[in-house]
Amino acid sequence: MIVSKPKTNTLTALTIFLILIFGSFFVLLDSLLSSESYFIVKLILAPVVLVIGLVVLGKLLGAIKIVKLGDNKLQIFYPISRLKVEVKVPDILGYREEVIATKNGEFREVKILYTKKKILKLSNRENTEYDAVVRYLKKKVKVKKV
């Protein structure tokens, strides 16, 4: 059984970034309420920082998923919502792997289409066991085009 989880360093980096963003938001808010210097700048920056923090938080919560492959089935578990999805390999409509050359190496992402509108995305920089997942898909899934 292949188990692909989010990498710890990715989650740590995003968590530290979120702590800094929300910390700066609360400092801006406190400064906005206590002093009147640069009032307009603080009034503009506070909501912008909050929106950036909320978007990154949504990305973080949406990216946390545990994928298990084996026994001709694919299990996806989202710990935040406690949602568990199980898909049999013959029911997978297709998959596509994209490779992008970057300065630090290659960024690889596989998109797995398992119903008409449901796509599972896994990447080599954000998930463990990425290569094993791609090998399993090449071996078991017959349809590749998405």
Short mmCIF file of C-alpha atoms in Angstrom, two decimals, residues 36-107:
data_model
loop_
_atom_site.label_atom_id
_atom_site.label_comp_id
_atom_site.label_asym_id
_atom_site.label_seq_id
_atom_site.Cartn_x
_atom_site.Cartn_y
_atom_site.Cartn_z
CA GLU A 36 -3.34 58.29 14.25
CA SER A 37 -0.06 58.45 12.35
CA TYR A 38 -0.21 56.90 8.87
CA PHE A 39 -3.90 56.15 9.43
CA ILE A 40 -4.80 55.78 5.73
CA VAL A 41 -1.86 53.47 5.03
CA LYS A 42 -2.77 51.23 7.96
CA LEU A 43 -6.43 51.33 6.92
CA ILE A 44 -5.47 49.98 3.49
CA LEU A 45 -2.81 47.49 4.63
CA ALA A 46 -4.86 45.78 7.36
CA PRO A 47 -7.54 44.28 5.06
CA VAL A 48 -4.97 43.43 2.36
CA VAL A 49 -2.87 41.46 4.87
CA LEU A 50 -6.00 39.76 6.21
CA VAL A 51 -7.11 38.67 2.72
CA ILE A 52 -3.64 37.32 1.91
CA GLY A 53 -3.65 35.35 5.16
CA LEU A 54 -7.11 33.92 4.55
CA VAL A 55 -6.25 32.86 0.98
CA VAL A 56 -3.07 31.08 2.12
CA LEU A 57 -4.98 29.48 5.01
CA GLY A 58 -7.59 28.17 2.54
CA LYS A 59 -4.82 26.76 0.35
CA LEU A 60 -3.20 25.09 3.34
CA LEU A 61 -6.44 23.52 4.57
CA GLY A 62 -7.38 22.35 1.08
CA ALA A 63 -3.95 20.85 0.42
CA ILE A 64 -3.91 18.60 3.46
CA LYS A 65 -4.92 15.18 2.20
CA ILE A 66 -3.72 11.63 2.68
CA VAL A 67 -3.83 9.41 -0.39
CA LYS A 68 -3.55 5.62 -0.16
CA LEU A 69 -3.15 3.46 -3.26
CA GLY A 70 -3.29 -0.31 -3.30
CA ASP A 71 -5.56 -3.30 -3.82
CA ASN A 72 -6.89 -1.69 -7.02
CA LYS A 73 -8.35 1.28 -5.18
CA LEU A 74 -7.51 4.85 -4.36
CA GLN A 75 -8.47 6.25 -0.95
CA ILE A 76 -8.42 9.99 -0.31
CA PHE A 77 -8.79 11.26 3.25
CA TYR A 78 -9.17 14.95 4.10
CA PRO A 79 -8.38 15.24 7.85
CA ILE A 80 -9.80 18.76 8.21
CA SER A 81 -13.31 17.83 7.05
CA ARG A 82 -13.01 14.13 7.96
CA LEU A 83 -14.15 13.32 4.42
CA LYS A 84 -13.09 9.95 3.04
CA VAL A 85 -13.39 9.14 -0.66
CA GLU A 86 -12.71 5.71 -2.10
CA VAL A 87 -12.34 5.18 -5.84
CA LYS A 88 -11.68 1.87 -7.58
CA VAL A 89 -8.90 1.94 -10.17
CA PRO A 90 -11.20 1.00 -13.10
CA ASP A 91 -13.40 4.00 -12.19
CA ILE A 92 -10.51 6.46 -12.65
CA LEU A 93 -11.24 8.32 -15.86
CA GLY A 94 -7.62 9.31 -16.48
CA TYR A 95 -4.59 11.12 -15.22
CA ARG A 96 -2.01 13.55 -16.55
CA GLU A 97 1.46 14.34 -15.31
CA GLU A 98 2.87 17.78 -15.95
CA VAL A 99 6.58 18.54 -15.64
CA ILE A 100 7.85 22.11 -15.34
CA ALA A 101 11.58 22.86 -15.35
CA THR A 102 12.51 25.35 -12.62
CA LYS A 103 15.73 26.85 -11.38
CA ASN A 104 15.96 24.37 -8.49
CA GLY A 105 15.01 21.24 -10.45
CA GLU A 106 11.74 19.89 -11.78
CA PHE A 107 8.27 20.54 -10.47
#
